[in-house]
CSV table of C-alpha atoms and ligand atoms in Angstrom, one decimal:
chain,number,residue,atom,x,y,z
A,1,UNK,CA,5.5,63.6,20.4
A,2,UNK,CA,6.6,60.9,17.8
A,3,UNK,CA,9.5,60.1,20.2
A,4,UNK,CA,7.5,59.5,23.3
A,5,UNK,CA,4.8,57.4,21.2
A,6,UNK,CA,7.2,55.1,19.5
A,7,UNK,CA,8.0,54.4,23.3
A,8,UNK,CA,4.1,53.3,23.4
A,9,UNK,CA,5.2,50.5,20.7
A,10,UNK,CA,7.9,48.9,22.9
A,11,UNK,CA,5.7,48.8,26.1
A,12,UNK,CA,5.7,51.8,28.2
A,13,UNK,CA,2.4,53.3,27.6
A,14,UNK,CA,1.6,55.6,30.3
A,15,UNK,CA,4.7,57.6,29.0
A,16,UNK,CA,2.8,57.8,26.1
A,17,UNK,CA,-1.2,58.5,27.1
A,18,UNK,CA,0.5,61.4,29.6
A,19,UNK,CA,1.6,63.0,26.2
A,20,UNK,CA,-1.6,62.4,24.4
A,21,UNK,CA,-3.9,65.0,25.2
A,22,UNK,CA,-7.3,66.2,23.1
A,23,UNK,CA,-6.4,68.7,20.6
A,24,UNK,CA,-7.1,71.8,22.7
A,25,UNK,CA,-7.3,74.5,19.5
A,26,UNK,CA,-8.9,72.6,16.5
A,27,UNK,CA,-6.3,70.7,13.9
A,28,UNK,CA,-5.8,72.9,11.1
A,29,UNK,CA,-6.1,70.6,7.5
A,30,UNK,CA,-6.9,70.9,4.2
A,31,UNK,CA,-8.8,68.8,1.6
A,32,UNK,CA,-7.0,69.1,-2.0
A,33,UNK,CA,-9.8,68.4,-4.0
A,34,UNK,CA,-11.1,69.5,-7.7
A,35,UNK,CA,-10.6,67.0,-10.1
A,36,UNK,CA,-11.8,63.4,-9.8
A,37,UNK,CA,-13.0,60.5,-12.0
A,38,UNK,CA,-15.5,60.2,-9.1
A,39,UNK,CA,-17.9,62.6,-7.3
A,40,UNK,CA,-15.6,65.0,-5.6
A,41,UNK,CA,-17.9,67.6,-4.4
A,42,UNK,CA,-19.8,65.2,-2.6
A,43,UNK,CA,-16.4,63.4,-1.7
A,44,UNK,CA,-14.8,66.7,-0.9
A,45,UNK,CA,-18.1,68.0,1.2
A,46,UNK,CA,-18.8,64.7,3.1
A,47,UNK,CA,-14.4,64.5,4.5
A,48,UNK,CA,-15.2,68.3,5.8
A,49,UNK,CA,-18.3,67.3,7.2
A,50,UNK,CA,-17.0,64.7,9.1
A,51,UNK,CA,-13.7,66.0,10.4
A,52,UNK,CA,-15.4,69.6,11.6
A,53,UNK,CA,-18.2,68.2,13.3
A,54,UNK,CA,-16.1,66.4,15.4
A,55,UNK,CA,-15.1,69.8,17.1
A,56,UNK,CA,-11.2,68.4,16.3
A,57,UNK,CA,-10.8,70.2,12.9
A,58,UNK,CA,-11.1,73.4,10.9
A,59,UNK,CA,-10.4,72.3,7.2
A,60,UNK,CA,-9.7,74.4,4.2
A,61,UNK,CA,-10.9,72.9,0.9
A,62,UNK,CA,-8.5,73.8,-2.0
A,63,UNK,CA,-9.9,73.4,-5.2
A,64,UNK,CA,-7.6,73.1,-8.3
A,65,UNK,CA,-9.1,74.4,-11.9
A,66,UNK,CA,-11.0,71.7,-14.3
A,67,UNK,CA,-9.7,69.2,-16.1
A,68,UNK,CA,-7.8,70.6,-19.0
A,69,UNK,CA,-7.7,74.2,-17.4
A,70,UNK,CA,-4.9,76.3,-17.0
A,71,UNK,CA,-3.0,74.5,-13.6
A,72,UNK,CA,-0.1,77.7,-13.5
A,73,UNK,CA,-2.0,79.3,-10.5
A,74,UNK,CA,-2.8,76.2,-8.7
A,75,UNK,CA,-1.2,76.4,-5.3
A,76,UNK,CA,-1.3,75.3,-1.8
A,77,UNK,CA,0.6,76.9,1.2
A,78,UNK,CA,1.2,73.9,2.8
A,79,UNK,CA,3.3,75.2,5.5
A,80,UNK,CA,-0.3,76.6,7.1
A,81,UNK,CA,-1.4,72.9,7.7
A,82,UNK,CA,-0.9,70.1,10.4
A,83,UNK,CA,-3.3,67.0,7.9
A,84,UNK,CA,-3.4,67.1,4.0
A,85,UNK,CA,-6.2,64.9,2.9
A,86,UNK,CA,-6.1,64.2,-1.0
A,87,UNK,CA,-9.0,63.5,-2.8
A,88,UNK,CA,-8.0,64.5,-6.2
A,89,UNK,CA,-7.3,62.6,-9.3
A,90,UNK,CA,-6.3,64.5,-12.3
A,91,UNK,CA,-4.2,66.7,-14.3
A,92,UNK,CA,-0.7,67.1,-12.9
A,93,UNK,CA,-0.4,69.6,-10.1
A,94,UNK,CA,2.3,72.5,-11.4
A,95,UNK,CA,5.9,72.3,-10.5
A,96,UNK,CA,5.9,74.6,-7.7
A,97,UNK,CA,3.2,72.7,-6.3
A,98,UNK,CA,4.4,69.3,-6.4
A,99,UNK,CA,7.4,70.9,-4.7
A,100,UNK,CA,5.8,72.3,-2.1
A,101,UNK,CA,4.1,69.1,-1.5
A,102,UNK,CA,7.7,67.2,-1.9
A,103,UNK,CA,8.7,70.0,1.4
A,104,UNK,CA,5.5,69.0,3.3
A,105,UNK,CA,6.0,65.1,3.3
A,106,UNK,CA,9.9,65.3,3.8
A,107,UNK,CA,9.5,67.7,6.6
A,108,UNK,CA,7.5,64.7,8.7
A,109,UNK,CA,3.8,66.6,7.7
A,110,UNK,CA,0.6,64.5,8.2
A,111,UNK,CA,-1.0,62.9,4.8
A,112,UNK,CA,-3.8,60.9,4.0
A,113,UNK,CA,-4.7,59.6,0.5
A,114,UNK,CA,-8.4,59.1,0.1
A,115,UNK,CA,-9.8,56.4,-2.2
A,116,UNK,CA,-8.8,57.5,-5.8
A,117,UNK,CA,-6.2,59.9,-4.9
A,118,UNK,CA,-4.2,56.5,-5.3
A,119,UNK,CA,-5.2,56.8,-9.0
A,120,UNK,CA,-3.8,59.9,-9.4
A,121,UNK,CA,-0.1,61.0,-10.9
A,122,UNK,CA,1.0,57.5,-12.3
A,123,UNK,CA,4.1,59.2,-13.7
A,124,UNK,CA,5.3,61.1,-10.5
A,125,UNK,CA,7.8,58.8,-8.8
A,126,UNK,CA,7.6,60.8,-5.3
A,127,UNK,CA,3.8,60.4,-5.3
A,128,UNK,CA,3.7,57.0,-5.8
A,129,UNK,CA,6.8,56.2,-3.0
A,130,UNK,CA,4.5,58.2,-0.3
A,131,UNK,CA,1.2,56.6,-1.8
A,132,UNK,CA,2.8,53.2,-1.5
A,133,UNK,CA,0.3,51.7,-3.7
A,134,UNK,CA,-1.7,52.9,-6.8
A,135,UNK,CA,-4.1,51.6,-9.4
A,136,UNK,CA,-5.2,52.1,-13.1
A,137,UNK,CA,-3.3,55.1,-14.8
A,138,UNK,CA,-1.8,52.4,-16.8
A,139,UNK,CA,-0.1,51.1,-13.9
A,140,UNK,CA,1.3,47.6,-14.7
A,141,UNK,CA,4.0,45.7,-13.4
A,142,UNK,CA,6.7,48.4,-14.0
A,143,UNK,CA,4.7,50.0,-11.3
A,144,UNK,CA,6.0,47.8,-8.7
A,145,UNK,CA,4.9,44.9,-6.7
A,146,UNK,CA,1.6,43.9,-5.9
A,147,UNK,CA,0.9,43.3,-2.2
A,148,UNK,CA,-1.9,40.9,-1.2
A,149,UNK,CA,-2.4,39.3,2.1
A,150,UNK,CA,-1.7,35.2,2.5
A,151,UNK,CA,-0.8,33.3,5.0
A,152,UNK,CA,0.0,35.5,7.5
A,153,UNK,CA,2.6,37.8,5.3
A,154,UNK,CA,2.3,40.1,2.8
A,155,UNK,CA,3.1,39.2,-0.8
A,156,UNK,CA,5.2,40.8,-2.9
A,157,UNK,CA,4.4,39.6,-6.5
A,158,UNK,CA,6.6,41.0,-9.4
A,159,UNK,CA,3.9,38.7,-12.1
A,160,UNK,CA,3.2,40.9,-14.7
A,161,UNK,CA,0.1,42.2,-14.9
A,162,UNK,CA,-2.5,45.2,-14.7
A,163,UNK,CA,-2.0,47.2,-11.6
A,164,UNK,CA,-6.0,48.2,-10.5
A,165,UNK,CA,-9.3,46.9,-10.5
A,166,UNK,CA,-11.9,46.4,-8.3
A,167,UNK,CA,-15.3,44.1,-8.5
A,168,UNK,CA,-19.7,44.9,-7.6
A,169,UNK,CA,-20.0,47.3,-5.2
A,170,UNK,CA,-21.3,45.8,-1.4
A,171,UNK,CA,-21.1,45.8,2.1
A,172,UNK,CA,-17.9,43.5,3.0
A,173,UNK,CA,-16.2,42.8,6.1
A,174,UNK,CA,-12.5,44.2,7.0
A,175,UNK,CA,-10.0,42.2,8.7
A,176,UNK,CA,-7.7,43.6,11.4
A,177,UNK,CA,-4.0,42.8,10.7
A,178,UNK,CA,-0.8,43.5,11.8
A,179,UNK,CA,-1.6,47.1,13.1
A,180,UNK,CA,-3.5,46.1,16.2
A,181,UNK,CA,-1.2,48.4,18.2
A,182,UNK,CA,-1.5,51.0,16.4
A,183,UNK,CA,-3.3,54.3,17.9
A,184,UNK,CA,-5.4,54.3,15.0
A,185,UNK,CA,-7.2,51.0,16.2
A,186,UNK,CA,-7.0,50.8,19.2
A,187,UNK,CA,-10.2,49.0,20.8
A,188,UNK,CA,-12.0,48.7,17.7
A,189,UNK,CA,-13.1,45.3,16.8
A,190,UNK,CA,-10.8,42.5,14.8
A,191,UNK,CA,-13.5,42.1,11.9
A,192,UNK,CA,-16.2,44.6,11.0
A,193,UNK,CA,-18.8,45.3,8.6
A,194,UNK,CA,-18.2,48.1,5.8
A,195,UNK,CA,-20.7,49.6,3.6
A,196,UNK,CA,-21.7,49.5,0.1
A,197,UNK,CA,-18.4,50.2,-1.5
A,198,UNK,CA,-15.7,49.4,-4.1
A,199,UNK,CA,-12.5,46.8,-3.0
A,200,UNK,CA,-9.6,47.7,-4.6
A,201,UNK,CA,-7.4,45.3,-5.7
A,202,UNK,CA,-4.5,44.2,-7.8
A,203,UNK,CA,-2.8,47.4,-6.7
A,204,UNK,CA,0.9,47.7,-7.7
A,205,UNK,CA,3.6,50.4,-6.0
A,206,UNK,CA,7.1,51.3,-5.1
A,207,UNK,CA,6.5,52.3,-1.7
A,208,UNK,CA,6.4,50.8,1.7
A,209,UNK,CA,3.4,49.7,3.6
A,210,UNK,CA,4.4,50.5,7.6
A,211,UNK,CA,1.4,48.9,9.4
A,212,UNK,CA,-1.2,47.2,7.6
A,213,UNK,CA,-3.9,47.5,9.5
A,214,UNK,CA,-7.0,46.0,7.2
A,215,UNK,CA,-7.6,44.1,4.5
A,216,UNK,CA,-10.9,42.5,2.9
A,217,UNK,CA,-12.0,39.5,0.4
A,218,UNK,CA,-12.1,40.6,-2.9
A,219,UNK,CA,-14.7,38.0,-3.7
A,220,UNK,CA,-14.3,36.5,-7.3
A,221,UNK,CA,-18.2,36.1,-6.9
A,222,UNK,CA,-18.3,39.8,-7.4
A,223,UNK,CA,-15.6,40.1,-9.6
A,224,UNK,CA,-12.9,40.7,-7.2
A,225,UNK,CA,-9.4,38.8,-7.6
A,226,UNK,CA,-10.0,36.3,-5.0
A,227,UNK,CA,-7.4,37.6,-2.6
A,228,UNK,CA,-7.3,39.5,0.5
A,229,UNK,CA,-6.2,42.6,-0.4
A,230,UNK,CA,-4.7,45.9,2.0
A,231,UNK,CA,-7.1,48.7,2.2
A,232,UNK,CA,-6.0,50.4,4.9
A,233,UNK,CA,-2.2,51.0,5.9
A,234,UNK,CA,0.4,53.5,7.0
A,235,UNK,CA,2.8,54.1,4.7
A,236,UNK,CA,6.2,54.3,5.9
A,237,UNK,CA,8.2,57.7,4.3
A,238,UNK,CA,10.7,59.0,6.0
A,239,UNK,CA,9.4,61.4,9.2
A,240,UNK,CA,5.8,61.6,7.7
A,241,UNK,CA,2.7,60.0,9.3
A,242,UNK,CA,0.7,59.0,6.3
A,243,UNK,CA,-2.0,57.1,6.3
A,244,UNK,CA,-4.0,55.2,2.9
A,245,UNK,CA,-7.5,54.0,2.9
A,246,UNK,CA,-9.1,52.6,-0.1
A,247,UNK,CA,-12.5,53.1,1.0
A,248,UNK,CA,-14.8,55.3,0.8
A,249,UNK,CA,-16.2,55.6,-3.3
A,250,UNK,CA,-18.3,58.6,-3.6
A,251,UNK,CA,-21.7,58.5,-4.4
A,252,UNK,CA,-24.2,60.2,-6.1
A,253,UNK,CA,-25.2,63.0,-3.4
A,254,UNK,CA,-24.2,63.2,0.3
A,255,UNK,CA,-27.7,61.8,1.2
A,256,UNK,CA,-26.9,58.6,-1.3
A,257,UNK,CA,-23.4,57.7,-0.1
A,258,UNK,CA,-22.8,54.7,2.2
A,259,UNK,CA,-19.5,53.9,1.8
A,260,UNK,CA,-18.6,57.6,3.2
A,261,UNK,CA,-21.5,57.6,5.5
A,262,UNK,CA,-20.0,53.9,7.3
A,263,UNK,CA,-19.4,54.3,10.8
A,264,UNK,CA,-16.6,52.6,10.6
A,265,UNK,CA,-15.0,55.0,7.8
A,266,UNK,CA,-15.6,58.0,10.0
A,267,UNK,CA,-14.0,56.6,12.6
A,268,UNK,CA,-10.9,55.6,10.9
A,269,UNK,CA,-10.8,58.9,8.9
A,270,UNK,CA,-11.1,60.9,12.6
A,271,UNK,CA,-8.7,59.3,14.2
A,272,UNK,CA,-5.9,58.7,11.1
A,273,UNK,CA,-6.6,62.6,10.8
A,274,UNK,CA,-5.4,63.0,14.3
A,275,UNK,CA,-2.3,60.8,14.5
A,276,UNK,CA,-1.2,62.0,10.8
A,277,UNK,CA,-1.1,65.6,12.9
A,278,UNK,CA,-0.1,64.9,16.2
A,279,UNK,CA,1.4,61.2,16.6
A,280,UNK,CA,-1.2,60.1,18.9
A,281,UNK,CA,-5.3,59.2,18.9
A,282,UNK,CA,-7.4,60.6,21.7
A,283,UNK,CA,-11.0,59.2,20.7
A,284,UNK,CA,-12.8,56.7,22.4
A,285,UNK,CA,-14.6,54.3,20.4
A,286,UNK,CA,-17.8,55.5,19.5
A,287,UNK,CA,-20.9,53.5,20.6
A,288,UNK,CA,-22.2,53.1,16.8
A,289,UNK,CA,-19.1,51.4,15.2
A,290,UNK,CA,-19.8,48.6,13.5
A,291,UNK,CA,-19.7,44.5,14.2
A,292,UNK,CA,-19.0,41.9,12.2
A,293,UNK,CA,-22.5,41.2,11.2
A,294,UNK,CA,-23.9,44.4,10.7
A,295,UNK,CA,-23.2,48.2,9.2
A,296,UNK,CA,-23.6,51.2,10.2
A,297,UNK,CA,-24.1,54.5,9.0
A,298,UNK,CA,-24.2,58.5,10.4
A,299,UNK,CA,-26.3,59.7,7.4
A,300,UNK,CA,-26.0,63.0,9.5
A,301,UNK,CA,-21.7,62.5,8.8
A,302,UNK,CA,-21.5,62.9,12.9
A,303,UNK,CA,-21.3,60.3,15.8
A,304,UNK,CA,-25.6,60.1,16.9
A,305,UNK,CA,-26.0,62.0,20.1
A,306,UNK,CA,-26.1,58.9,22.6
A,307,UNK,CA,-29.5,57.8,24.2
A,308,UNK,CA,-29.3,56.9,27.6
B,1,LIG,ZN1,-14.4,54.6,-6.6
């Protein structure tokens, strides 16, 4: 599949949407949750909510002990799964485990890192290649680079300097970049209004970015650094498909959450789920996603039934 859809990038497309067919048994995934400076049960609940009701997925949610718990018997058979999602940010996982997950990645598996799972594991030098870019953890220039957006190019500035912060929460809009061919994003509009939510920025890493497919203004008004910053990328590992997004900070129940319940984050977190699986995006654009001057939410985590 990843053969025939690179083929997609150099122009022969209908090679490509022949191969791409809708998931006819349900992608099998799993949610790593547990431990979190933010909200993780509602995080955690409001991933599987979306993904399953789509019909496309049937999600496991593994949940590691508490913080400062015995981690020994913490384990995840990830050979079972087609999409990893990681929303945890905590005590290191135990050796087998961070082997396993080593095994996944480097065998081509399908990864996304949610939000503050980009926080997690400053000290594991694996993690932080496949997350590309991390924050806080007392990430600092030794980290690696931090990658803003000017002039066309992203930068790679070695200044030293914290690596993580973010200003006031609001709705802000996301700019399309170079990733307007990717399967991910294909049809949805160039600019778009998120929800209430954090934007990261000043975020440092060893890894590589493979698309970058959007950034947003991290407006000094709000406390932001004044740069356009990437939120939303692929990262390019080896054989895996792995896909980053910033967004999405958890709020205080499933019914007070915007950032999660943004149109526009359920769209991107359906369809990266998909291509981190199977190489390829089969959704349409829904009729709810977001324009540049407005959000939009599914407070329900699930595309409205269309009125005609
Ligand atoms: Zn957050």
């Amino acid at each position: 599949m990843r053969k025939i859809c690179r083929v997609l990038l150099s122009g022969l497309s209908v090679l490509c949407l022949a191969a791409c067919s809708h998931p006819s048994q349900p992608i099998q995934g799993v949610i790593i949750t547990g431990q979190n400076n933010h909200n993780w049960p509602v995080s955690s609940e409001a991933i599987r909510l979306t993904l399953e009701q789509s019909g496309l997925f049937a999600m496991d949610v593994a949940v590691s002990p508490a913080a400062g718990e015995d981690m020994a018997g913490f384990q995840v058979d990830f050979s079972r799964y087609e999409l990893v999602v990681l929303d945890y940010n905590g005590d290191p996982w135990p050796e087998p485990m961070q082997r396993a997950f080593e095994e996944y990645v480097n065998g081509g598996g399908g990864l996304i890192i949610y939000h503050a799972a980009d926080n997690a594991f400053p000290e594991w030098k694996f993690y932080n290649q496949v997350i590309a870019l991390g924050g806080w953890g007392g990430r600092n220039e030794a980290a690696g680079p931090y990658r803003y957006w000017q002039d066309g190019a992203l930068v790679r500035d070695t200044t030293a300097g914290p690596g993580g912060s973010h200003g006031k929460r609001s709705p802000y809009l996301l700019n399309l970049r170079r990733g307007k061919e990717h399967p991910i994003m294909q049809g949805l509009p160039e600019h778009w209004m998120h929800a209430k939510d954090e934007l990261y920025d000043r975020m440092r890493g060893p890894g590589e970015i493979g698309d970058l497919l959007l950034t947003g203004y991290a407006d000094p008004d709000r406390g932001g650094s004044g740069r356009e910053e990437p939120l939303v990328f692929t990262v390019q590992y080896g054989s895996a498909r792995i896909f980053h997004t910033m967004l999405g900070h958890a709020g205080t129940s499933l019914e007070d959450n915007p950032a999660m319940q943004c149109a526009g984050f359920q769209t991107l977190l359906l369809r990266a789920g998909e291509w981190c699986a199977r190489g390829c995006v089969t959704q349409d654009v829904p009729a709810d996603f977001p324009d540049a001057e407005a959000v939009s939410l599914r407070p329900a985590y699930r595309e409205p039934e269309q009125q005609f």
